[in-house]
Amino acid sequence: MLNIGVIGTGNMGSAILKGWSSLEGIKLFAYDIDEQKLDNICNKLKVEKITNIPDLIQQSSFILLAIKPNQVKPLLEKHKDYFLDSHTILSICAGIKIKKIKKWSGESARVVRIMPNTPALVGKGLFAICFEQDTTPSLKDKVIELFQAIGKTFELEEIYMDAYTALIGSGPAYIIYFLEAMVEAGVSLGFTRDMSTEMVKGLIFGTAKMIEDMDKKLSDLREMVTSPGGTTIAALNHFDRMAVRGAIIDAIHKACDRSKELG
Ligand SMILES: NC(=O)c1ccc[n+]([C@@H]2O[C@H](COP(=O)([O-])OP(=O)(O)OC[C@H]3O[C@@H](n4cnc5c(N)ncnc54)[C@H](OP(=O)(O)O)[C@@H]3O)[C@@H](O)[C@H]2O)c1
């Protein structure tokens, strides 16, 4: 039995607990300073409520940090004497490097850094996972298995975390931004806002399913709807004249630069 303690049962902590609570072979514990949030989760799921952090650390071999980044340093420094080399800290806190978590937690525990994205809130997350250099293969397998059970995983070196944040962490916002523009186009073509929104939402679901189910390159799927001299090519040519592809690439580079600055 693997004992996992989750500190912070807000958006991400509770989504991850929800996913893990249906797995065999793990026992879940949780703590949050907001007792109402903690009760909500522990009353709904097979998760044991813990009322203080030392107890949670002592009962767990994996400790998931799901608190806001600015809350991490004080929490770890306050409890560093409880962390042993038998513990593994799993941090999903944006922007905080392994080296810092290691230092603040007293250098004994193993540290794994994980970056989820918002679709994790509905069980469809992508998780980038960074390990310390000398992490054993069995620990890597265990962590990857845990996150694969609730989404897709990519093992990355930590130097790629800013790029991943820019592409995939912020990614849902780019897609939604494009969809919002399409809704506006629908309204300007005479559809009601509700109709246009419903149609565009249906479009993204269908397109995503097609990408997943049909074993084709993205460019092939695009060409399937781009008949010679037709409507789609007229729109795509306009995108190219407006340098939309280049703007998207530049924008994601800007997000990466900003992630480096914040780090
Ligand atoms: N949400 C996302 O889409 C997303 C994506 C990628 C990464 N992340 C990372 O995930 C982490 C959690 O984000 P979130 O959106 O789930 O935050 P959240 O909803 O605010 O949840 C954090 C929870 O931790 C509680 N908390 C604060 N200090 C604590 C302490 N000392 N001990 C125990 N619990 C404490 C908070 O209580 P109070 O509300 O009372 O402070 C809150 O209930 C962040 O570090 C973020 O960078 C989130």
PDB file of C-alpha atoms and ligand atoms in Angstrom:
ATOM      1  CA  MET A   1       0.000   0.000   0.000  1.00  0.00           C
ATOM      2  CA  LEU A   2       1.363   3.434  -0.972  1.00  0.00           C
ATOM      3  CA  ASN A   3       0.443   6.230   1.439  1.00  0.00           C
ATOM      4  CA  ILE A   4       0.056   9.643  -0.210  1.00  0.00           C
ATOM      5  CA  GLY A   5      -0.607  12.856   1.686  1.00  0.00           C
ATOM      6  CA  VAL A   6      -1.948  15.905  -0.144  1.00  0.00           C
ATOM      7  CA  ILE A   7      -1.337  19.361   1.305  1.00  0.00           C
ATOM      8  CA  GLY A   8      -3.885  21.793  -0.169  1.00  0.00           C
ATOM      9  CA  THR A   9      -7.322  20.663  -1.318  1.00  0.00           C
ATOM     10  CA  GLY A  10      -8.124  23.603  -3.615  1.00  0.00           C
ATOM     11  CA  ASN A  11      -8.684  23.312  -7.371  1.00  0.00           C
ATOM     12  CA  MET A  12      -5.739  21.107  -8.296  1.00  0.00           C
ATOM     13  CA  GLY A  13      -5.315  19.181  -5.028  1.00  0.00           C
ATOM     14  CA  SER A  14      -8.948  18.100  -5.046  1.00  0.00           C
ATOM     15  CA  ALA A  15      -8.900  17.233  -8.772  1.00  0.00           C
ATOM     16  CA  ILE A  16      -5.858  15.003  -8.274  1.00  0.00           C
ATOM     17  CA  LEU A  17      -7.355  13.419  -5.151  1.00  0.00           C
ATOM     18  CA  LYS A  18     -10.538  12.712  -7.097  1.00  0.00           C
ATOM     19  CA  GLY A  19      -8.554  10.909  -9.806  1.00  0.00           C
ATOM     20  CA  TRP A  20      -6.421   8.925  -7.382  1.00  0.00           C
ATOM     21  CA  SER A  21      -9.292   7.976  -5.076  1.00  0.00           C
ATOM     22  CA  SER A  22     -10.498   5.316  -7.490  1.00  0.00           C
ATOM     23  CA  LEU A  23      -7.082   3.604  -7.726  1.00  0.00           C
ATOM     24  CA  GLU A  24      -6.223   0.351  -5.981  1.00  0.00           C
ATOM     25  CA  GLY A  25      -3.196   0.078  -3.708  1.00  0.00           C
ATOM     26  CA  ILE A  26      -2.989   3.636  -2.433  1.00  0.00           C
ATOM     27  CA  LYS A  27      -4.180   5.225   0.779  1.00  0.00           C
ATOM     28  CA  LEU A  28      -4.874   8.956   0.633  1.00  0.00           C
ATOM     29  CA  PHE A  29      -4.569  11.559   3.367  1.00  0.00           C
ATOM     30  CA  ALA A  30      -5.254  15.275   3.038  1.00  0.00           C
ATOM     31  CA  TYR A  31      -4.752  18.501   4.931  1.00  0.00           C
ATOM     32  CA  ASP A  32      -5.822  22.079   4.185  1.00  0.00           C
ATOM     33  CA  ILE A  33      -5.861  25.160   6.394  1.00  0.00           C
ATOM     34  CA  ASP A  34      -9.363  25.773   5.092  1.00  0.00           C
ATOM     35  CA  GLU A  35     -11.256  23.101   7.023  1.00  0.00           C
ATOM     36  CA  GLN A  36     -14.398  23.471   4.948  1.00  0.00           C
ATOM     37  CA  LYS A  37     -12.540  22.651   1.719  1.00  0.00           C
ATOM     38  CA  LEU A  38     -10.891  19.708   3.459  1.00  0.00           C
ATOM     39  CA  ASP A  39     -14.229  18.392   4.773  1.00  0.00           C
ATOM     40  CA  ASN A  40     -15.827  18.741   1.334  1.00  0.00           C
ATOM     41  CA  ILE A  41     -13.222  16.434  -0.156  1.00  0.00           C
ATOM     42  CA  CYS A  42     -12.913  13.980   2.728  1.00  0.00           C
ATOM     43  CA  ASN A  43     -16.698  13.569   3.011  1.00  0.00           C
ATOM     44  CA  LYS A  44     -17.030  12.849  -0.706  1.00  0.00           C
ATOM     45  CA  LEU A  45     -13.988  10.691  -1.461  1.00  0.00           C
ATOM     46  CA  LYS A  46     -12.044   7.846   0.150  1.00  0.00           C
ATOM     47  CA  VAL A  47      -9.555  10.314   1.670  1.00  0.00           C
ATOM     48  CA  GLU A  48      -8.600  10.476   5.348  1.00  0.00           C
ATOM     49  CA  LYS A  49      -8.764  13.934   6.907  1.00  0.00           C
ATOM     50  CA  ILE A  50      -5.587  14.974   8.722  1.00  0.00           C
ATOM     51  CA  THR A  51      -5.621  18.020  10.963  1.00  0.00           C
ATOM     52  CA  ASN A  52      -1.923  18.934  11.007  1.00  0.00           C
ATOM     53  CA  ILE A  53       1.034  18.765   8.656  1.00  0.00           C
ATOM     54  CA  PRO A  54       3.482  16.764  10.869  1.00  0.00           C
ATOM     55  CA  ASP A  55       0.908  13.936  11.094  1.00  0.00           C
ATOM     56  CA  LEU A  56       0.374  14.008   7.343  1.00  0.00           C
ATOM     57  CA  ILE A  57       4.114  13.805   6.644  1.00  0.00           C
ATOM     58  CA  GLN A  58       4.630  10.996   9.152  1.00  0.00           C
ATOM     59  CA  GLN A  59       1.798   8.897   7.704  1.00  0.00           C
ATOM     60  CA  SER A  60       2.805   9.371   4.046  1.00  0.00           C
ATOM     61  CA  SER A  61       5.685   8.298   1.855  1.00  0.00           C
ATOM     62  CA  PHE A  62       4.626  10.623  -1.006  1.00  0.00           C
ATOM     63  CA  ILE A  63       3.615  14.183  -0.124  1.00  0.00           C
ATOM     64  CA  LEU A  64       1.882  16.217  -2.836  1.00  0.00           C
ATOM     65  CA  LEU A  65       2.239  19.982  -2.438  1.00  0.00           C
ATOM     66  CA  ALA A  66      -0.859  21.596  -3.963  1.00  0.00           C
ATOM     67  CA  ILE A  67      -0.701  25.028  -2.341  1.00  0.00           C
ATOM     68  CA  LYS A  68       0.033  28.382  -3.974  1.00  0.00           C
ATOM     69  CA  PRO A  69       3.699  28.947  -4.876  1.00  0.00           C
ATOM     70  CA  ASN A  70       4.151  31.750  -2.309  1.00  0.00           C
ATOM     71  CA  GLN A  71       2.971  29.419   0.485  1.00  0.00           C
ATOM     72  CA  VAL A  72       5.608  26.753  -0.192  1.00  0.00           C
ATOM     73  CA  LYS A  73       8.753  28.198   1.386  1.00  0.00           C
ATOM     74  CA  PRO A  74       7.239  28.982   4.820  1.00  0.00           C
ATOM     75  CA  LEU A  75       5.434  25.644   4.929  1.00  0.00           C
ATOM     76  CA  LEU A  76       8.498  23.553   4.066  1.00  0.00           C
ATOM     77  CA  GLU A  77      10.914  25.498   6.286  1.00  0.00           C
ATOM     78  CA  LYS A  78       8.552  25.172   9.239  1.00  0.00           C
ATOM     79  CA  HIS A  79       8.295  21.401   8.838  1.00  0.00           C
ATOM     80  CA  LYS A  80      11.733  20.518   7.468  1.00  0.00           C
ATOM     81  CA  ASP A  81      12.653  18.352  10.466  1.00  0.00           C
ATOM     82  CA  TYR A  82       9.816  15.951   9.615  1.00  0.00           C
ATOM     83  CA  PHE A  83      11.038  15.183   6.103  1.00  0.00           C
ATOM     84  CA  LEU A  84      13.207  12.044   5.902  1.00  0.00           C
ATOM     85  CA  ASP A  85      15.025  10.335   3.041  1.00  0.00           C
ATOM     86  CA  SER A  86      12.114   7.873   2.860  1.00  0.00           C
ATOM     87  CA  HIS A  87       9.812  10.718   1.752  1.00  0.00           C
ATOM     88  CA  THR A  88       9.171  11.923  -1.789  1.00  0.00           C
ATOM     89  CA  ILE A  89       7.804  15.438  -2.224  1.00  0.00           C
ATOM     90  CA  LEU A  90       5.685  15.849  -5.363  1.00  0.00           C
ATOM     91  CA  SER A  91       5.372  19.562  -6.076  1.00  0.00           C
ATOM     92  CA  ILE A  92       2.872  20.903  -8.606  1.00  0.00           C
ATOM     93  CA  CYS A  93       3.605  24.502  -7.570  1.00  0.00           C
ATOM     94  CA  ALA A  94       4.266  26.637 -10.641  1.00  0.00           C
ATOM     95  CA  GLY A  95       7.733  28.073 -11.107  1.00  0.00           C
ATOM     96  CA  ILE A  96       9.458  26.587  -8.048  1.00  0.00           C
ATOM     97  CA  LYS A  97      12.614  24.680  -8.927  1.00  0.00           C
ATOM     98  CA  ILE A  98      13.564  21.298  -7.459  1.00  0.00           C
ATOM     99  CA  LYS A  99      16.695  22.798  -5.894  1.00  0.00           C
ATOM    100  CA  LYS A 100      14.635  25.233  -3.799  1.00  0.00           C
ATOM    101  CA  ILE A 101      12.148  22.625  -2.603  1.00  0.00           C
ATOM    102  CA  LYS A 102      15.054  20.387  -1.672  1.00  0.00           C
ATOM    103  CA  LYS A 103      16.727  23.183   0.299  1.00  0.00           C
ATOM    104  CA  TRP A 104      13.577  24.403   2.082  1.00  0.00           C
ATOM    105  CA  SER A 105      12.622  20.830   3.064  1.00  0.00           C
ATOM    106  CA  GLY A 106      16.015  20.132   4.655  1.00  0.00           C
ATOM    107  CA  GLU A 107      17.755  18.220   1.793  1.00  0.00           C
ATOM    108  CA  SER A 108      16.613  14.738   2.931  1.00  0.00           C
ATOM    109  CA  ALA A 109      13.442  14.014   0.954  1.00  0.00           C
ATOM    110  CA  ARG A 110      13.440  13.176  -2.758  1.00  0.00           C
ATOM    111  CA  VAL A 111      11.793  15.866  -4.855  1.00  0.00           C
ATOM    112  CA  VAL A 112       9.769  15.521  -8.042  1.00  0.00           C
ATOM    113  CA  ARG A 113       8.450  18.590  -9.845  1.00  0.00           C
ATOM    114  CA  ILE A 114       5.226  18.252 -11.779  1.00  0.00           C
ATOM    115  CA  MET A 115       3.451  20.787 -13.971  1.00  0.00           C
ATOM    116  CA  PRO A 116      -0.224  20.105 -14.628  1.00  0.00           C
ATOM    117  CA  ASN A 117      -2.508  22.128 -16.891  1.00  0.00           C
ATOM    118  CA  THR A 118      -6.112  23.147 -16.245  1.00  0.00           C
ATOM    119  CA  PRO A 119      -7.750  20.209 -18.100  1.00  0.00           C
ATOM    120  CA  ALA A 120      -6.472  18.178 -15.102  1.00  0.00           C
ATOM    121  CA  LEU A 121      -9.476  19.699 -13.317  1.00  0.00           C
ATOM    122  CA  VAL A 122     -11.688  17.451 -15.478  1.00  0.00           C
ATOM    123  CA  GLY A 123      -9.413  14.403 -15.584  1.00  0.00           C
ATOM    124  CA  LYS A 124      -7.811  15.282 -18.954  1.00  0.00           C
ATOM    125  CA  GLY A 125      -4.596  16.913 -17.798  1.00  0.00           C
ATOM    126  CA  LEU A 126      -1.118  16.776 -19.226  1.00  0.00           C
ATOM    127  CA  PHE A 127       1.578  16.433 -16.593  1.00  0.00           C
ATOM    128  CA  ALA A 128       5.221  17.316 -17.213  1.00  0.00           C
ATOM    129  CA  ILE A 129       7.358  15.460 -14.685  1.00  0.00           C
ATOM    130  CA  CYS A 130      10.951  16.398 -13.729  1.00  0.00           C
ATOM    131  CA  PHE A 131      13.080  14.179 -11.545  1.00  0.00           C
ATOM    132  CA  GLU A 132      16.313  14.813  -9.696  1.00  0.00           C
ATOM    133  CA  GLN A 133      19.335  13.446 -11.586  1.00  0.00           C
ATOM    134  CA  ASP A 134      19.843  10.402  -9.357  1.00  0.00           C
ATOM    135  CA  THR A 135      16.210   9.309  -9.018  1.00  0.00           C
ATOM    136  CA  THR A 136      15.921   5.525  -9.130  1.00  0.00           C
ATOM    137  CA  PRO A 137      14.044   3.930 -12.042  1.00  0.00           C
ATOM    138  CA  SER A 138      11.568   2.340  -9.627  1.00  0.00           C
ATOM    139  CA  LEU A 139      10.643   5.709  -8.081  1.00  0.00           C
ATOM    140  CA  LYS A 140      10.309   7.222 -11.568  1.00  0.00           C
ATOM    141  CA  ASP A 141       8.024   4.375 -12.646  1.00  0.00           C
ATOM    142  CA  LYS A 142       5.865   4.756  -9.540  1.00  0.00           C
ATOM    143  CA  VAL A 143       5.406   8.519 -10.021  1.00  0.00           C
ATOM    144  CA  ILE A 144       4.748   8.216 -13.758  1.00  0.00           C
ATOM    145  CA  GLU A 145       2.215   5.444 -13.098  1.00  0.00           C
ATOM    146  CA  LEU A 146       0.375   7.664 -10.576  1.00  0.00           C
ATOM    147  CA  PHE A 147       0.012  10.559 -13.004  1.00  0.00           C
ATOM    148  CA  GLN A 148      -0.678   8.376 -16.035  1.00  0.00           C
ATOM    149  CA  ALA A 149      -3.692   7.099 -14.121  1.00  0.00           C
ATOM    150  CA  ILE A 150      -5.185  10.604 -14.253  1.00  0.00           C
ATOM    151  CA  GLY A 151      -3.854  12.026 -17.527  1.00  0.00           C
ATOM    152  CA  LYS A 152      -0.934  11.991 -19.946  1.00  0.00           C
ATOM    153  CA  THR A 153       2.651  12.396 -18.751  1.00  0.00           C
ATOM    154  CA  PHE A 154       5.856  13.725 -20.290  1.00  0.00           C
ATOM    155  CA  GLU A 155       9.152  13.222 -18.503  1.00  0.00           C
ATOM    156  CA  LEU A 156      11.217  16.381 -19.016  1.00  0.00           C
ATOM    157  CA  GLU A 157      14.509  17.786 -17.881  1.00  0.00           C
ATOM    158  CA  GLU A 158      13.907  20.805 -15.683  1.00  0.00           C
ATOM    159  CA  ILE A 159      15.449  23.185 -18.250  1.00  0.00           C
ATOM    160  CA  TYR A 160      12.399  22.523 -20.474  1.00  0.00           C
ATOM    161  CA  MET A 161       9.893  23.529 -17.786  1.00  0.00           C
ATOM    162  CA  ASP A 162       9.607  27.165 -18.993  1.00  0.00           C
ATOM    163  CA  ALA A 163       9.007  25.991 -22.550  1.00  0.00           C
ATOM    164  CA  TYR A 164       6.437  23.471 -21.344  1.00  0.00           C
ATOM    165  CA  THR A 165       4.694  26.120 -19.238  1.00  0.00           C
ATOM    166  CA  ALA A 166       4.534  28.448 -22.261  1.00  0.00           C
ATOM    167  CA  LEU A 167       3.237  25.777 -24.646  1.00  0.00           C
ATOM    168  CA  ILE A 168       1.040  23.506 -22.523  1.00  0.00           C
ATOM    169  CA  GLY A 169       0.532  25.266 -19.178  1.00  0.00           C
ATOM    170  CA  SER A 170      -0.781  28.400 -20.899  1.00  0.00           C
ATOM    171  CA  GLY A 171      -2.041  26.390 -23.892  1.00  0.00           C
ATOM    172  CA  PRO A 172      -5.710  26.111 -22.884  1.00  0.00           C
ATOM    173  CA  ALA A 173      -5.903  29.936 -22.888  1.00  0.00           C
ATOM    174  CA  TYR A 174      -4.601  30.127 -26.480  1.00  0.00           C
ATOM    175  CA  ILE A 175      -7.152  27.601 -27.723  1.00  0.00           C
ATOM    176  CA  ILE A 176      -9.982  29.369 -25.887  1.00  0.00           C
ATOM    177  CA  TYR A 177      -8.808  32.752 -27.224  1.00  0.00           C
ATOM    178  CA  PHE A 178      -9.044  31.391 -30.792  1.00  0.00           C
ATOM    179  CA  LEU A 179     -12.485  29.922 -30.056  1.00  0.00           C
ATOM    180  CA  GLU A 180     -13.685  33.263 -28.663  1.00  0.00           C
ATOM    181  CA  ALA A 181     -12.648  34.941 -31.911  1.00  0.00           C
ATOM    182  CA  MET A 182     -14.583  32.288 -33.848  1.00  0.00           C
ATOM    183  CA  VAL A 183     -17.684  32.949 -31.725  1.00  0.00           C
ATOM    184  CA  GLU A 184     -17.358  36.668 -32.610  1.00  0.00           C
ATOM    185  CA  ALA A 185     -17.105  35.722 -36.280  1.00  0.00           C
ATOM    186  CA  GLY A 186     -20.286  33.660 -35.918  1.00  0.00           C
ATOM    187  CA  VAL A 187     -22.105  36.615 -34.324  1.00  0.00           C
ATOM    188  CA  SER A 188     -20.924  38.958 -37.069  1.00  0.00           C
ATOM    189  CA  LEU A 189     -22.232  36.475 -39.649  1.00  0.00           C
ATOM    190  CA  GLY A 190     -25.704  36.676 -38.033  1.00  0.00           C
ATOM    191  CA  PHE A 191     -25.876  33.796 -35.527  1.00  0.00           C
ATOM    192  CA  THR A 192     -27.002  34.544 -31.973  1.00  0.00           C
ATOM    193  CA  ARG A 193     -24.146  34.512 -29.420  1.00  0.00           C
ATOM    194  CA  ASP A 194     -25.595  31.374 -27.762  1.00  0.00           C
ATOM    195  CA  MET A 195     -25.888  29.549 -31.069  1.00  0.00           C
ATOM    196  CA  SER A 196     -22.432  30.604 -32.184  1.00  0.00           C
ATOM    197  CA  THR A 197     -20.935  29.484 -28.829  1.00  0.00           C
ATOM    198  CA  GLU A 198     -22.678  26.094 -28.948  1.00  0.00           C
ATOM    199  CA  MET A 199     -21.569  25.523 -32.532  1.00  0.00           C
ATOM    200  CA  VAL A 200     -17.952  26.472 -31.799  1.00  0.00           C
ATOM    201  CA  LYS A 201     -17.876  24.266 -28.676  1.00  0.00           C
ATOM    202  CA  GLY A 202     -19.191  21.351 -30.746  1.00  0.00           C
ATOM    203  CA  LEU A 203     -16.514  22.085 -33.322  1.00  0.00           C
ATOM    204  CA  ILE A 204     -13.647  21.851 -30.816  1.00  0.00           C
ATOM    205  CA  PHE A 205     -14.962  18.624 -29.272  1.00  0.00           C
ATOM    206  CA  GLY A 206     -15.388  17.010 -32.679  1.00  0.00           C
ATOM    207  CA  THR A 207     -12.017  18.190 -33.947  1.00  0.00           C
ATOM    208  CA  ALA A 208     -10.233  16.991 -30.797  1.00  0.00           C
ATOM    209  CA  LYS A 209     -11.883  13.566 -31.125  1.00  0.00           C
ATOM    210  CA  MET A 210     -10.901  13.380 -34.780  1.00  0.00           C
ATOM    211  CA  ILE A 211      -7.280  14.203 -33.910  1.00  0.00           C
ATOM    212  CA  GLU A 212      -7.305  11.520 -31.227  1.00  0.00           C
ATOM    213  CA  ASP A 213      -9.141   8.769 -33.096  1.00  0.00           C
ATOM    214  CA  MET A 214      -7.808   9.121 -36.648  1.00  0.00           C
ATOM    215  CA  ASP A 215      -4.218   8.067 -37.047  1.00  0.00           C
ATOM    216  CA  LYS A 216      -3.247  11.009 -39.286  1.00  0.00           C
ATOM    217  CA  LYS A 217      -0.808  13.893 -39.263  1.00  0.00           C
ATOM    218  CA  LEU A 218      -2.303  17.285 -38.280  1.00  0.00           C
ATOM    219  CA  SER A 219      -1.500  18.663 -41.733  1.00  0.00           C
ATOM    220  CA  ASP A 220      -3.395  15.743 -43.363  1.00  0.00           C
ATOM    221  CA  LEU A 221      -6.450  16.460 -41.221  1.00  0.00           C
ATOM    222  CA  ARG A 222      -6.282  20.119 -42.231  1.00  0.00           C
ATOM    223  CA  GLU A 223      -5.925  19.228 -45.916  1.00  0.00           C
ATOM    224  CA  MET A 224      -9.033  17.017 -45.665  1.00  0.00           C
ATOM    225  CA  VAL A 225     -11.145  20.184 -45.359  1.00  0.00           C
ATOM    226  CA  THR A 226      -9.109  22.320 -47.734  1.00  0.00           C
ATOM    227  CA  SER A 227     -10.455  21.670 -51.214  1.00  0.00           C
ATOM    228  CA  PRO A 228      -8.826  23.426 -54.171  1.00  0.00           C
ATOM    229  CA  GLY A 229     -10.331  26.830 -54.829  1.00  0.00           C
ATOM    230  CA  GLY A 230     -12.748  26.406 -51.895  1.00  0.00           C
ATOM    231  CA  THR A 231     -13.796  28.353 -48.811  1.00  0.00           C
ATOM    232  CA  THR A 232     -11.236  26.951 -46.367  1.00  0.00           C
ATOM    233  CA  ILE A 233      -8.217  27.787 -48.517  1.00  0.00           C
ATOM    234  CA  ALA A 234      -9.534  31.357 -48.841  1.00  0.00           C
ATOM    235  CA  ALA A 235      -9.518  31.680 -45.038  1.00  0.00           C
ATOM    236  CA  LEU A 236      -6.157  29.930 -44.570  1.00  0.00           C
ATOM    237  CA  ASN A 237      -4.525  32.138 -47.199  1.00  0.00           C
ATOM    238  CA  HIS A 238      -5.771  35.164 -45.287  1.00  0.00           C
ATOM    239  CA  PHE A 239      -4.223  33.760 -42.056  1.00  0.00           C
ATOM    240  CA  ASP A 240      -0.922  33.383 -43.910  1.00  0.00           C
ATOM    241  CA  ARG A 241      -1.068  36.909 -45.351  1.00  0.00           C
ATOM    242  CA  MET A 242      -1.671  38.180 -41.784  1.00  0.00           C
ATOM    243  CA  ALA A 243       1.254  36.047 -40.544  1.00  0.00           C
ATOM    244  CA  VAL A 244      -0.972  34.335 -37.955  1.00  0.00           C
ATOM    245  CA  ARG A 245       1.291  31.270 -37.691  1.00  0.00           C
ATOM    246  CA  GLY A 246       4.339  33.449 -37.008  1.00  0.00           C
ATOM    247  CA  ALA A 247       2.368  35.481 -34.445  1.00  0.00           C
ATOM    248  CA  ILE A 248       1.408  32.289 -32.590  1.00  0.00           C
ATOM    249  CA  ILE A 249       5.010  31.087 -32.534  1.00  0.00           C
ATOM    250  CA  ASP A 250       6.262  34.490 -31.348  1.00  0.00           C
ATOM    251  CA  ALA A 251       3.566  34.677 -28.671  1.00  0.00           C
ATOM    252  CA  ILE A 252       4.593  31.309 -27.209  1.00  0.00           C
ATOM    253  CA  HIS A 253       8.249  32.421 -27.198  1.00  0.00           C
ATOM    254  CA  LYS A 254       7.123  35.521 -25.262  1.00  0.00           C
ATOM    255  CA  ALA A 255       5.321  33.312 -22.730  1.00  0.00           C
ATOM    256  CA  CYS A 256       8.505  31.243 -22.340  1.00  0.00           C
ATOM    257  CA  ASP A 257      10.589  34.387 -21.758  1.00  0.00           C
ATOM    258  CA  ARG A 258       8.075  35.545 -19.153  1.00  0.00           C
ATOM    259  CA  SER A 259       8.184  32.172 -17.397  1.00  0.00           C
ATOM    260  CA  LYS A 260      12.003  32.448 -17.213  1.00  0.00           C
ATOM    261  CA  GLU A 261      11.717  35.991 -15.799  1.00  0.00           C
ATOM    262  CA  LEU A 262       9.222  34.866 -13.132  1.00  0.00           C
ATOM    263  CA  GLY A 263      11.394  31.891 -12.177  1.00  0.00           C
TER     264      GLY A 263
HETATM  265  N1  LIG B   1      -5.103  25.597 -11.001  1.00  0.00           N
HETATM  266  C1  LIG B   1      -4.348  25.290 -12.075  1.00  0.00           C
HETATM  267  O1  LIG B   1      -4.820  25.197 -13.197  1.00  0.00           O
HETATM  268  C2  LIG B   1      -2.871  24.994 -11.933  1.00  0.00           C
HETATM  269  C3  LIG B   1      -2.102  24.652 -13.062  1.00  0.00           C
HETATM  270  C4  LIG B   1      -0.746  24.374 -12.880  1.00  0.00           C
HETATM  271  C5  LIG B   1      -0.189  24.431 -11.618  1.00  0.00           C
HETATM  272  N2  LIG B   1      -0.960  24.773 -10.556  1.00  0.00           N
HETATM  273  C6  LIG B   1      -0.329  24.862  -9.244  1.00  0.00           C
HETATM  274  O2  LIG B   1      -1.100  24.135  -8.324  1.00  0.00           O
HETATM  275  C7  LIG B   1      -0.969  24.744  -7.046  1.00  0.00           C
HETATM  276  C8  LIG B   1      -2.336  24.812  -6.414  1.00  0.00           C
HETATM  277  O3  LIG B   1      -3.168  25.646  -7.220  1.00  0.00           O
HETATM  278  P1  LIG B   1      -4.723  25.699  -6.997  1.00  0.00           P
HETATM  279  O4  LIG B   1      -5.307  26.429  -8.144  1.00  0.00           O
HETATM  280  O5  LIG B   1      -5.243  24.320  -6.671  1.00  0.00           O
HETATM  281  O6  LIG B   1      -4.781  26.607  -5.658  1.00  0.00           O
HETATM  282  P2  LIG B   1      -5.960  26.777  -4.611  1.00  0.00           P
HETATM  283  O7  LIG B   1      -7.277  26.408  -5.237  1.00  0.00           O
HETATM  284  O8  LIG B   1      -5.820  28.123  -3.990  1.00  0.00           O
HETATM  285  O9  LIG B   1      -5.662  25.659  -3.507  1.00  0.00           O
HETATM  286  C9  LIG B   1      -4.656  25.766  -2.547  1.00  0.00           C
HETATM  287  C10 LIG B   1      -5.256  25.333  -1.217  1.00  0.00           C
HETATM  288  O10 LIG B   1      -4.204  25.247  -0.257  1.00  0.00           O
HETATM  289  C11 LIG B   1      -4.655  25.897   0.943  1.00  0.00           C
HETATM  290  N3  LIG B   1      -3.493  26.317   1.736  1.00  0.00           N
HETATM  291  C12 LIG B   1      -2.872  27.506   1.755  1.00  0.00           C
HETATM  292  N4  LIG B   1      -1.843  27.498   2.631  1.00  0.00           N
HETATM  293  C13 LIG B   1      -1.835  26.260   3.176  1.00  0.00           C
HETATM  294  C14 LIG B   1      -1.042  25.641   4.167  1.00  0.00           C
HETATM  295  N5  LIG B   1      -0.036  26.289   4.761  1.00  0.00           N
HETATM  296  N6  LIG B   1      -1.317  24.367   4.480  1.00  0.00           N
HETATM  297  C15 LIG B   1      -2.335  23.709   3.897  1.00  0.00           C
HETATM  298  N7  LIG B   1      -3.142  24.245   2.984  1.00  0.00           N
HETATM  299  C16 LIG B   1      -2.894  25.509   2.614  1.00  0.00           C
HETATM  300  C17 LIG B   1      -5.482  27.042   0.427  1.00  0.00           C
HETATM  301  O11 LIG B   1      -6.306  27.581   1.429  1.00  0.00           O
HETATM  302  P3  LIG B   1      -6.697  29.147   1.309  1.00  0.00           P
HETATM  303  O12 LIG B   1      -7.542  29.267   0.090  1.00  0.00           O
HETATM  304  O13 LIG B   1      -7.422  29.401   2.586  1.00  0.00           O
HETATM  305  O14 LIG B   1      -5.389  29.903   1.183  1.00  0.00           O
HETATM  306  C18 LIG B   1      -6.285  26.335  -0.680  1.00  0.00           C
HETATM  307  O15 LIG B   1      -7.383  25.633  -0.159  1.00  0.00           O
HETATM  308  C19 LIG B   1      -0.336  26.104  -7.251  1.00  0.00           C
HETATM  309  O16 LIG B   1       0.976  26.118  -6.737  1.00  0.00           O
HETATM  310  C20 LIG B   1      -0.307  26.283  -8.751  1.00  0.00           C
HETATM  311  O17 LIG B   1       0.879  26.936  -9.174  1.00  0.00           O
HETATM  312  C21 LIG B   1      -2.280  25.053 -10.674  1.00  0.00           C
END
